[in-house]
XYZ file of C-alpha atoms in Angstrom:
711
model
C -11.513 35.414 -38.007
C -7.918 36.587 -37.629
C -8.786 38.178 -34.283
C -10.313 34.894 -33.097
C -7.249 32.928 -34.097
C -4.943 35.464 -32.462
C -6.937 35.298 -29.260
C -6.829 31.517 -29.269
C -3.104 31.530 -29.918
C -2.477 33.977 -27.106
C -4.597 31.908 -24.757
C -2.636 28.805 -25.662
C 0.650 30.626 -25.194
C -0.480 31.804 -21.766
C -1.238 28.221 -20.800
C 2.298 27.175 -21.726
C 3.860 30.204 -20.055
C 2.574 29.049 -16.671
C 4.724 25.886 -16.774
C 8.319 25.006 -16.024
C 10.457 23.587 -18.896
C 9.653 19.931 -18.170
C 5.960 20.544 -17.626
C 5.938 22.557 -20.826
C 7.503 19.630 -22.677
C 4.488 17.571 -21.587
C 1.952 20.201 -22.624
C 3.254 21.338 -25.977
C 3.479 17.840 -27.527
C -0.171 16.727 -27.627
C 0.360 14.047 -30.298
C 1.894 10.606 -30.089
C 2.615 8.325 -27.143
C 4.153 9.960 -24.082
C 5.129 8.650 -20.642
C 5.659 11.145 -17.838
C 7.665 9.947 -14.834
C 6.607 12.456 -12.215
C 8.089 12.571 -8.735
C 6.112 13.591 -5.672
C 5.170 17.273 -5.578
C 6.382 18.001 -9.118
C 3.071 19.266 -10.507
C 2.002 16.284 -12.593
C -1.697 17.191 -12.501
C -0.808 20.715 -13.570
C 1.254 19.360 -16.464
C -1.427 17.064 -17.876
C -4.339 19.481 -17.399
C -2.344 22.181 -19.172
C -1.513 19.643 -21.898
C -5.194 19.004 -22.526
C -6.087 22.696 -22.241
C -3.327 23.719 -24.650
C -4.439 21.145 -27.227
C -8.051 22.291 -26.994
C -7.437 26.070 -26.900
C -5.037 25.872 -29.840
C -7.562 23.868 -31.890
C -5.496 20.676 -32.047
C -8.034 18.540 -30.141
C -11.787 18.704 -29.804
C -12.699 18.487 -26.094
C -15.371 15.846 -26.732
C -12.728 13.574 -28.292
C -10.482 13.555 -25.191
C -10.870 11.118 -22.311
C -8.867 11.699 -19.123
C -8.722 8.768 -16.712
C -7.761 8.532 -13.069
C -8.510 6.317 -10.072
C -10.638 8.289 -7.617
C -13.690 10.477 -7.989
C -11.899 13.179 -5.999
C -8.968 13.216 -8.447
C -11.325 13.262 -11.436
C -13.246 16.151 -9.897
C -10.059 18.116 -9.279
C -9.012 17.554 -12.881
C -12.363 18.844 -14.183
C -12.123 21.911 -11.940
C -8.644 22.757 -13.180
C -9.694 22.323 -16.808
C -12.697 24.569 -16.256
C -10.432 27.217 -14.701
C -8.335 27.030 -17.861
C -11.404 27.666 -20.000
C -11.953 24.067 -21.168
C -15.450 22.559 -21.013
C -16.869 19.382 -22.498
C -13.775 17.262 -21.846
C -14.452 13.990 -20.033
C -12.384 13.365 -16.867
C -13.502 10.161 -15.183
C -12.371 7.159 -13.208
C -11.822 3.920 -15.116
C -14.958 2.451 -13.555
C -17.114 5.495 -14.228
C -16.112 5.637 -17.887
C -16.564 1.881 -18.302
C -19.979 1.881 -16.617
C -21.285 4.618 -18.926
C -20.163 2.657 -21.964
C -21.515 -0.619 -20.596
C -24.979 0.880 -20.058
C -24.918 2.455 -23.533
C -23.769 -0.576 -25.506
C -25.362 -3.409 -23.496
C -28.827 -3.303 -25.141
C -27.363 -3.591 -28.638
C -24.488 -5.953 -27.846
C -26.197 -8.261 -25.328
C -29.867 -7.319 -25.238
C -32.055 -5.838 -22.552
C -30.916 -3.454 -19.828
C -27.501 -3.810 -18.236
C -27.536 -5.762 -14.957
C -27.504 -3.980 -11.622
C -24.131 -3.442 -9.948
C -23.945 -4.752 -6.375
C -23.037 -2.089 -3.840
C -21.178 -4.643 -1.690
C -19.919 -8.221 -2.050
C -20.540 -9.288 1.543
C -23.909 -11.022 1.157
C -22.856 -12.878 -2.005
C -19.594 -13.983 -0.373
C -21.455 -15.162 2.731
C -23.942 -17.154 0.638
C -21.133 -18.721 -1.412
C -19.286 -19.699 1.759
C -22.484 -21.153 3.223
C -23.055 -23.325 0.152
C -19.551 -24.730 0.569
C -20.045 -25.112 4.336
C -17.147 -22.770 5.006
C -17.654 -20.911 8.283
C -16.562 -17.280 8.082
C -17.087 -14.204 10.226
C -17.567 -10.615 9.094
C -13.873 -9.845 9.020
C -13.081 -12.947 7.010
C -15.873 -12.050 4.581
C -14.201 -8.667 3.975
C -10.839 -10.323 3.385
C -12.356 -12.897 1.016
C -14.103 -10.095 -0.878
C -10.760 -8.293 -1.218
C -9.155 -11.501 -2.504
C -11.929 -11.895 -5.086
C -11.266 -8.336 -6.254
C -7.544 -9.072 -6.523
C -8.168 -12.170 -8.626
C -10.647 -10.458 -10.927
C -8.617 -7.316 -11.617
C -5.775 -9.699 -12.470
C -8.165 -11.386 -14.934
C -7.859 -14.739 -13.136
C -10.633 -17.267 -13.397
C -11.302 -19.742 -10.618
C -9.348 -22.350 -12.583
C -6.332 -20.041 -12.885
C -6.454 -18.774 -9.306
C -4.034 -21.284 -7.747
C -1.366 -20.650 -10.377
C -1.797 -16.896 -10.054
C -1.536 -17.156 -6.300
C 1.727 -19.096 -6.473
C 3.168 -16.709 -9.043
C 2.395 -13.732 -6.801
C 3.815 -15.401 -3.683
C 0.500 -14.683 -1.999
C -1.456 -16.635 0.616
C -5.255 -17.004 0.583
C -7.203 -15.213 3.324
C -9.267 -16.574 6.207
C -7.121 -19.678 6.674
C -8.248 -21.137 3.338
C -6.006 -23.036 0.974
C -5.786 -22.271 -2.730
C -8.265 -25.003 -3.703
C -10.909 -23.852 -1.229
C -10.521 -20.220 -2.263
C -10.815 -21.167 -5.954
C -14.039 -23.081 -5.226
C -15.324 -20.105 -3.255
C -14.522 -17.783 -6.164
C -16.434 -20.033 -8.580
C -19.413 -20.337 -6.236
C -19.460 -16.565 -5.709
C -19.817 -16.132 -9.479
C -22.702 -18.635 -9.437
C -24.455 -16.653 -6.696
C -24.134 -13.420 -8.677
C -25.463 -15.079 -11.797
C -28.514 -16.435 -9.976
C -29.207 -13.003 -8.496
C -28.825 -11.328 -11.889
C -26.268 -8.807 -10.632
C -22.645 -7.933 -11.332
C -19.915 -6.557 -9.130
C -17.591 -3.582 -9.495
C -14.892 -5.581 -11.292
C -17.403 -7.098 -13.710
C -18.014 -3.621 -15.114
C -14.476 -3.634 -16.510
C -14.380 -7.320 -17.405
C -17.706 -7.264 -19.254
C -16.788 -4.183 -21.236
C -13.474 -5.805 -22.165
C -15.393 -8.847 -23.397
C -17.785 -6.730 -25.484
C -14.978 -4.685 -27.052
C -13.018 -7.838 -27.875
C -16.022 -9.627 -29.404
C -17.779 -6.746 -31.187
C -15.675 -4.840 -33.674
C -18.549 -2.437 -34.322
C -18.686 -1.430 -30.644
C -14.909 -1.033 -30.485
C -14.971 1.178 -33.598
C -17.750 3.307 -32.099
C -15.741 3.918 -28.903
C -12.577 4.719 -30.839
C -14.556 7.048 -33.040
C -15.758 8.949 -29.990
C -12.477 9.173 -28.063
C -9.255 9.724 -30.003
C -6.963 11.128 -27.311
C -6.317 9.583 -23.896
C -4.595 10.821 -20.750
C -4.109 8.502 -17.755
C -3.088 9.815 -14.335
C -1.559 7.646 -11.563
C -0.618 5.073 -14.180
C 1.505 3.134 -11.670
C -1.766 1.983 -10.064
C -3.242 0.401 -13.188
C -4.293 -3.258 -12.937
C -4.205 -5.947 -15.603
C -7.876 -5.526 -16.540
C -7.602 -1.717 -16.634
C -4.553 -1.988 -18.877
C -6.407 -4.340 -21.216
C -9.400 -1.991 -21.346
C -7.132 0.959 -22.106
C -5.504 -0.949 -24.968
C -8.944 -1.696 -26.428
C -9.979 1.933 -26.130
C -6.823 3.183 -27.841
C -6.791 0.504 -30.542
C -4.109 0.888 -33.217
C -3.645 4.583 -32.513
C -0.911 5.887 -30.262
C -2.383 9.155 -29.002
C -1.895 8.288 -25.364
C -0.211 10.142 -22.510
C 0.342 8.385 -19.176
C 1.770 9.893 -16.024
C 2.834 8.202 -12.826
C 5.457 7.717 -10.166
C 6.838 4.205 -9.692
C 8.036 5.305 -6.241
C 4.393 5.649 -5.197
C 3.358 2.109 -6.123
C 1.811 1.066 -2.808
C -1.294 -0.865 -3.836
C 0.139 -4.073 -5.255
C -2.097 -6.030 -2.843
C -5.072 -4.807 -4.916
C -3.534 -5.904 -8.214
C -1.871 -2.603 -9.159
C 1.484 -2.821 -10.892
C 4.056 -0.264 -11.997
C 5.209 -2.690 -14.727
C 2.835 -1.032 -17.187
C 4.364 2.389 -16.449
C 7.978 1.238 -16.552
C 7.351 -0.898 -19.650
C 5.370 1.733 -21.554
C 8.064 2.383 -24.150
C 8.170 -1.308 -25.036
C 4.439 -1.371 -25.698
C 4.589 1.934 -27.601
C 8.022 2.239 -29.270
C 9.116 5.754 -30.076
C 7.368 7.204 -27.040
C 8.433 10.559 -25.693
C 9.750 10.292 -22.122
C 9.521 13.303 -19.826
C 10.762 13.331 -16.239
C 9.285 15.809 -13.775
C 11.823 16.255 -11.008
C 11.254 19.789 -9.681
C 9.568 19.431 -6.314
C 7.506 22.518 -5.419
C 5.844 21.085 -2.321
C 8.537 20.448 0.254
C 11.579 22.169 1.704
C 15.028 21.123 0.418
C 15.622 19.320 3.697
C 12.525 17.146 3.295
C 13.303 16.545 -0.377
C 16.819 15.453 0.575
C 15.417 12.918 3.020
C 12.930 11.620 0.446
C 15.747 11.122 -2.062
C 17.816 9.296 0.554
C 14.965 6.904 1.344
C 14.987 5.602 -2.231
C 18.737 5.603 -2.764
C 20.547 2.333 -3.229
C 24.248 1.442 -3.050
C 26.154 2.845 -6.002
C 23.806 5.784 -6.464
C 21.097 3.684 -8.112
C 17.469 4.806 -7.642
C 15.077 2.182 -6.290
C 11.793 1.297 -7.988
C 12.630 3.231 -11.153
C 12.046 6.496 -9.278
C 13.267 9.950 -10.270
C 15.524 12.038 -8.040
C 13.702 15.116 -6.821
C 15.157 18.625 -7.083
C 13.879 21.037 -4.438
C 12.577 24.399 -5.650
C 11.759 26.008 -2.324
C 14.097 27.862 -0.001
C 15.564 26.181 3.068
C 13.513 25.235 6.080
C 13.451 22.988 9.115
C 15.460 19.786 8.925
C 13.511 16.519 9.385
C 14.081 14.889 12.753
C 14.086 11.333 14.034
C 12.922 10.961 17.627
C 13.188 7.833 19.773
C 10.704 7.319 22.618
C 10.694 4.841 25.466
C 7.304 3.360 24.560
C 4.223 3.797 22.347
C 2.229 5.953 24.826
C 5.234 8.268 25.239
C 5.458 8.597 21.458
C 1.761 9.494 21.192
C 1.964 12.071 23.989
C 5.078 13.642 22.464
C 3.255 14.057 19.154
C 0.253 15.581 20.914
C 2.536 17.961 22.839
C 4.204 19.131 19.634
C 0.825 19.601 17.948
C -0.290 21.681 20.914
C 2.827 23.875 20.600
C 2.147 24.461 16.917
C -1.493 25.290 17.592
C -0.390 27.856 20.170
C 1.793 29.426 17.469
C -1.265 29.859 15.268
C -0.855 26.897 12.903
C -4.309 25.533 11.947
C -5.071 22.008 13.122
C -6.072 20.968 9.606
C -2.549 21.766 8.366
C -1.092 18.886 10.421
C -1.247 15.105 10.033
C -0.165 12.041 11.990
C 0.529 9.052 9.749
C 0.940 5.391 10.678
C 1.292 1.946 9.118
C -1.723 0.206 10.672
C -5.055 1.530 11.895
C -4.446 -0.043 15.310
C -1.753 2.577 15.939
C -4.263 5.417 15.954
C -5.850 4.678 19.346
C -3.012 6.026 21.461
C -2.716 9.142 19.301
C -6.489 9.680 19.448
C -6.342 9.436 23.233
C -3.361 11.784 23.553
C -4.992 14.417 21.335
C -8.361 14.077 23.102
C -6.729 14.598 26.497
C -5.487 17.979 25.232
C -8.859 18.814 23.621
C -7.218 18.889 20.200
C -9.727 18.214 17.396
C -8.828 15.486 14.947
C -10.248 13.554 12.016
C -9.542 9.939 11.129
C -9.123 9.608 7.362
C -9.511 6.376 5.497
C -10.942 4.563 8.472
C -13.230 4.756 11.454
C -12.399 6.202 14.831
C -10.998 3.550 17.113
C -14.085 3.134 19.288
C -16.363 3.134 16.250
C -14.720 0.109 14.658
C -16.962 -2.946 14.595
C -14.427 -5.207 16.293
C -13.916 -2.659 19.080
C -17.657 -2.157 19.606
C -18.180 -5.923 19.713
C -15.295 -6.388 22.152
C -16.555 -3.653 24.502
C -20.035 -5.230 24.418
C -18.495 -8.610 25.281
C -16.499 -7.116 28.154
C -19.589 -5.311 29.462
C -21.564 -8.561 29.479
C -18.856 -10.324 31.475
C -18.691 -7.750 34.283
C -21.101 -9.687 36.523
C -19.047 -12.868 36.255
C -15.770 -11.220 37.290
C -15.029 -12.834 40.673
C -11.618 -11.228 41.026
C -9.727 -14.502 40.790
C -8.165 -13.862 37.358
C -5.885 -10.820 36.876
C -7.641 -8.136 34.843
C -5.158 -8.206 31.941
C -5.490 -11.959 31.584
C -9.284 -11.809 31.941
C -9.569 -9.276 29.119
C -7.361 -11.435 26.910
C -9.385 -14.556 27.712
C -12.564 -12.742 26.720
C -10.965 -11.393 23.535
C -9.910 -14.930 22.628
C -13.610 -15.784 22.630
C -14.158 -12.913 20.168
C -11.663 -14.319 17.683
C -8.490 -12.644 18.906
C -5.256 -14.639 19.094
C -1.955 -14.131 20.866
C -0.117 -14.235 17.532
C -0.952 -11.944 14.603
C -2.578 -13.452 11.502
C -0.280 -14.518 8.676
C -2.205 -12.413 6.186
C -2.940 -8.683 6.190
C -6.157 -6.904 5.311
C -9.143 -6.626 7.602
C -8.065 -9.621 9.697
C -4.813 -7.892 10.592
C -6.615 -4.601 11.306
C -9.065 -6.405 13.606
C -6.199 -8.099 15.423
C -4.395 -4.782 15.869
C -7.539 -3.158 17.315
C -8.196 -6.034 19.729
C -4.527 -6.092 20.748
C -4.734 -2.365 21.456
C -7.626 -3.098 23.875
C -5.533 -5.763 25.607
C -2.631 -3.326 25.925
C -5.019 -0.696 27.259
C -6.109 -3.115 29.965
C -2.466 -3.584 30.975
C -1.956 0.180 31.148
C -5.104 0.561 33.249
C -3.936 -2.053 35.732
C -0.583 -0.323 36.098
C -2.293 2.970 36.958
C -5.121 1.390 38.995
C -3.842 -1.921 40.464
C -7.117 -2.758 42.257
C -9.282 -2.221 39.162
C -11.640 -4.921 37.947
C -13.512 -5.492 34.703
C -16.346 -3.088 35.576
C -13.846 -0.319 36.200
C -12.145 -1.034 32.884
C -15.454 -0.915 30.986
C -16.253 2.462 32.576
C -12.794 3.662 31.536
C -13.525 2.592 27.955
C -16.869 4.411 28.046
C -15.176 7.598 29.228
C -12.544 7.319 26.522
C -15.210 6.793 23.907
C -17.132 9.842 25.055
C -14.076 12.079 25.098
C -13.135 11.093 21.569
C -16.565 11.633 20.006
C -16.123 15.326 19.443
C -18.227 17.123 16.765
C -16.884 16.699 13.275
C -14.755 19.789 12.787
C -11.555 20.625 11.006
C -8.772 19.018 12.957
C -5.487 17.184 12.839
C -5.650 14.397 10.250
C -4.945 10.863 11.430
C -4.391 8.482 8.541
C -2.717 5.294 7.489
C 0.079 5.718 4.988
C -2.054 4.021 2.337
C -4.744 6.690 2.731
C -2.467 9.689 2.071
C -1.923 9.511 -1.695
C -2.563 12.874 -3.300
C -2.659 14.751 0.025
C -0.251 17.158 1.705
C 0.094 19.075 4.976
C 2.401 21.723 6.418
C 3.511 19.437 9.255
C 3.612 15.643 9.110
C 4.367 13.191 11.910
C 5.160 9.620 10.842
C 4.997 7.403 13.917
C 6.084 3.789 14.348
C 9.245 4.027 12.210
C 10.635 0.805 13.640
C 11.340 -2.703 12.443
C 8.155 -4.763 12.580
C 5.999 -1.765 11.678
C 7.999 -0.194 8.816
C 8.544 -2.652 7.271
C 5.664 -4.539 8.807
C 6.430 -8.048 9.976
C 4.271 -9.582 7.247
C 6.568 -8.188 4.551
C 8.767 -11.237 4.158
C 9.877 -10.990 0.505
C 12.183 -8.474 -1.192
C 9.238 -7.153 -3.228
C 7.120 -6.653 -0.141
C 9.993 -4.937 1.661
C 10.437 -2.501 -1.213
C 6.748 -1.640 -1.162
C 7.062 -0.880 2.553
C 9.977 1.422 1.711
C 7.789 3.229 -0.821
C 5.093 3.632 1.825
C 7.511 5.559 4.023
C 8.550 7.627 0.994
C 4.909 8.505 0.300
C 4.445 9.528 3.923
C 7.576 11.684 3.993
C 6.685 13.491 0.764
C 3.299 14.585 2.151
C 5.098 17.199 4.306
C 5.539 20.762 3.109
C 7.430 22.465 5.956
C 8.129 20.112 8.850
C 8.620 16.338 9.043
C 8.966 14.417 12.308
C 9.783 10.705 12.202
C 9.521 8.771 15.434
C 9.675 5.286 16.899
C 9.295 3.662 20.292
C 11.741 1.265 21.903
C 8.969 -0.716 23.635
C 5.243 -1.146 23.235
C 4.333 -0.620 26.870
C 5.827 1.494 29.669
C 8.403 -0.594 31.461
C 8.431 -3.157 28.648
C 11.529 -4.654 27.085
C 13.214 -2.151 24.777
C 13.682 -4.618 21.932
C 12.655 -2.484 18.954
C 15.077 -0.870 16.527
C 14.634 2.015 14.093
C 13.520 1.072 10.590
C 16.234 -0.112 8.231
C 14.803 2.364 5.698
C 16.253 5.250 7.698
C 19.850 4.062 7.464
C 20.559 5.709 4.055
C 19.426 8.998 5.622
C 21.806 8.802 8.584
C 23.746 11.826 7.300
C 20.502 13.846 7.567
C 18.904 12.277 10.639
C 22.047 11.554 12.655
C 23.623 8.311 13.896
C 20.374 7.307 15.606
C 19.034 6.321 12.183
C 21.568 3.481 12.087
C 20.170 1.886 15.222
C 21.967 0.168 18.039
C 22.710 -2.806 15.851
C 24.789 -0.886 13.296
C 28.110 -2.144 14.603
C 26.848 -5.705 14.681
C 25.690 -5.501 11.102
C 29.051 -4.224 9.967
C 30.768 -7.181 11.446
C 28.114 -9.776 10.797
C 28.785 -10.636 7.228
C 29.492 -14.282 7.591
C 27.731 -17.463 8.540
C 24.219 -18.284 9.382
C 22.316 -18.257 12.619
C 24.137 -18.258 15.883
C 23.071 -20.994 18.304
C 22.513 -20.838 22.064
C 21.375 -23.506 24.473
C 17.924 -23.514 25.978
C 17.244 -24.412 29.571
C 16.789 -28.034 28.509
C 20.192 -28.076 26.924
C 18.881 -28.066 23.359
C 20.553 -25.740 20.925
C 18.262 -22.962 19.656
C 19.041 -20.925 16.528
C 19.331 -17.201 17.099
C 19.637 -14.207 14.830
C 23.221 -13.421 13.815
C 22.355 -9.687 13.919
C 20.370 -9.098 17.117
C 20.809 -12.399 18.938
C 17.086 -13.024 19.460
C 15.568 -16.457 18.981
C 14.458 -17.294 15.454
C 10.785 -18.188 15.423
C 9.923 -19.159 11.842
C 11.338 -21.547 9.297
C 12.138 -18.676 6.938
C 14.107 -16.904 9.668
C 16.054 -20.048 10.518
C 16.851 -20.515 6.855
C 18.163 -16.951 6.499
C 19.935 -17.041 9.863
C 18.402 -13.748 10.986
C 15.116 -12.186 12.027
C 12.898 -11.006 9.208
C 13.029 -7.514 10.660
C 16.834 -7.313 10.923
C 18.753 -5.616 8.112
C 19.720 -7.828 5.232
C 23.303 -8.091 4.097
C 22.682 -9.949 0.865
C 24.110 -9.078 -2.516
C 21.137 -7.611 -4.414
C 22.632 -8.285 -7.850
C 23.282 -11.919 -6.924
C 19.787 -12.263 -5.515
C 18.285 -11.036 -8.790
C 20.429 -13.540 -10.750
C 19.209 -16.293 -8.449
C 15.580 -15.265 -8.893
C 15.927 -15.193 -12.668
C 17.524 -18.653 -12.639
C 14.776 -19.989 -10.368
C 12.056 -18.596 -12.625
C 13.585 -20.202 -15.710
C 14.150 -23.485 -13.875
C 10.591 -23.650 -12.524
C 9.095 -22.930 -15.958
C 11.210 -25.646 -17.542
C 10.172 -28.135 -14.858
C 6.538 -26.880 -14.909
C 6.456 -26.420 -11.143
C 5.886 -23.341 -8.950
C 9.035 -21.340 -8.236
C 8.986 -22.085 -4.503
C 9.215 -25.811 -5.252
C 12.677 -25.185 -6.695
C 13.906 -22.991 -3.821
C 12.088 -20.631 -1.480
C 12.796 -16.908 -1.279
C 14.330 -17.440 2.159
C 16.786 -19.979 0.739
C 17.728 -17.660 -2.134
C 18.336 -14.837 0.345
C 20.505 -17.130 2.446
C 22.570 -18.074 -0.623
C 22.964 -14.403 -1.587
C 24.024 -13.513 1.947
C 26.474 -16.335 2.610
C 27.864 -16.640 -0.959
C 28.949 -20.310 -0.609
C 31.956 -21.370 -2.660
C 31.854 -25.134 -2.065
C 29.196 -27.811 -2.089
C 29.755 -28.285 1.633
C 29.019 -24.606 2.363
C 25.967 -24.827 0.113
C 24.702 -27.940 1.912
C 24.946 -26.097 5.233
C 22.163 -23.731 4.146
C 18.738 -24.891 5.408
C 16.433 -25.718 2.528
C 19.183 -27.305 0.403
C 19.067 -31.018 1.097
C 20.850 -33.829 -0.692
C 18.423 -33.917 -3.628
C 18.489 -30.176 -4.285
C 22.235 -30.107 -3.799
C 22.603 -32.764 -6.458
C 20.069 -31.147 -8.791
C 20.890 -27.462 -8.434
C 24.255 -27.301 -6.634
C 26.395 -26.763 -9.713
C 24.178 -24.024 -11.098
C 24.002 -22.209 -7.756
C 27.772 -22.225 -7.236
C 28.281 -20.950 -10.772
C 25.823 -18.104 -10.158
C 27.588 -17.176 -6.926
C 30.978 -17.105 -8.634
C 29.700 -14.952 -11.517
C 30.740 -11.317 -11.161
C 28.038 -8.688 -11.437
């Protein structure tokens, strides 16, 4: 017996010996609540798997009593593999949905009766039927966006009756051109359709189990008797319903360890929130806090850039993030490259990839990352022209996308009617308009935005084709598309990864190219609130921290060759100017420095009418929000962040007291304008768009007092 104990002790000691001091602090304290704030590349999975292995091998925990939770089947599989390599078997490592589904199937007969209902593989048919009952006409793309909105509402535990309030609180707009009332009715009808079919959806798995555990104490006791120790990975991605389920699983005990990185919170559009991670110690007082800051993945130069991306004035860290400490030796400094246009950017990336391949670097060790899927087409083309193999991760190849296939089919059918009277570029756009494309991007994101980006890429491709072949007609363009499609349908082999920034979590490569680092793409134009802007900043951070050895950031001054060079580098790069050079500040840096006062500048139109223009770049202001702020949404803000937060807090309290949505008091754009201009008199306050006589009378005194308050 003594030999067995000695062997176990030595095995446990060996598990701890493989960790750094902070990781060891995670592993050797298997009891009590613990929150681990783990930066990118700091070995968080290693820390928590060694924690579980140490507890099991030292006899503290029984493997069957431990439940490890994560968000993807791939991550759960990796966790099980690592535990097995450490000599631990019988420990459950599952996704939230997988664990919940097993329990639902087990407890349903006793708690509800009969077998558990079937889980729908997809929502599309139920959404389409619900829309049909309400006589709402939707296409396939709109169905996908509505399905995503239903998921968002349900993981937030919103009923149809609560949807409108939840929407207003989130500052979110319904998809597919619907208003809040129509979307709420659609949500209710969708639930009716499911009920009549006798099926449930993916989110119902969690919601139903929550309901059973809340209503049946005997079931809750049985679950808590089975699992006594919980570990949750990627805790920043937890939704409201997942958090509620976790609380029911844990019960009154506190044997819970969560690990996450608030700087990698990039899925808020799905209902994820880092509030649970950052507020963990309030829910579980006395929690142990461990910060993993040693980055083992990237060179010091890349780590320095990553830290700069999340730095704020005064040395404050954004998003509650940790500051990384590089552990590797020095390497290649990250670079920022400006290109004349998007095709030039794509060809430059392909040329660099080709150079690295010639040096012997495997294609699979490189990745090209972008904000939207529509950006991949030019890169796909540039790589294909050099016979460089590539894989598109997290999405379909450009010519395999449904909207692209449909558009090409439409263009092919119109070849016979092309009489040569309409310029090719205009003809293609006219035909795309018939397929649901519009000259202006949709107000919402999701599948509708992705479809628009793909169709716009086809329109841009037509323009490029005309420039190279002026006499070309529609038939020639269709043949060009066919040739491009053929050249890009190479056998599925290991190749350069092409991926959106959202699809890169948990991945890493030796060399990473992040393209499109310009205003309007990073942050994307749709990000029109401070919260949305910060999530865009975190997206760039996630992309940058995927690189091990080499990081290339790039942007293009214009979309098309010969086009107006109106783009500017992303505002997110400005804190890294000492690393990337003055180019990170952009051409507007001097203007920003001197543009601290006043609102929009005004210039006269050809008709003599005065048009508001951006005080930073001088371009016309197109939206009401931009006119209110006095600058383009994409131009750098100069507002006082501390004042803005005071204004938001005041607005929240005021709206609750008046029982009205926050935007009814003052919009975000108006608050930003107040924080930027810092009015000191009622006259200066009245000059801000959005503050009329009534709001000046009602809120003027409070606003001026907030402005005068020192941080």
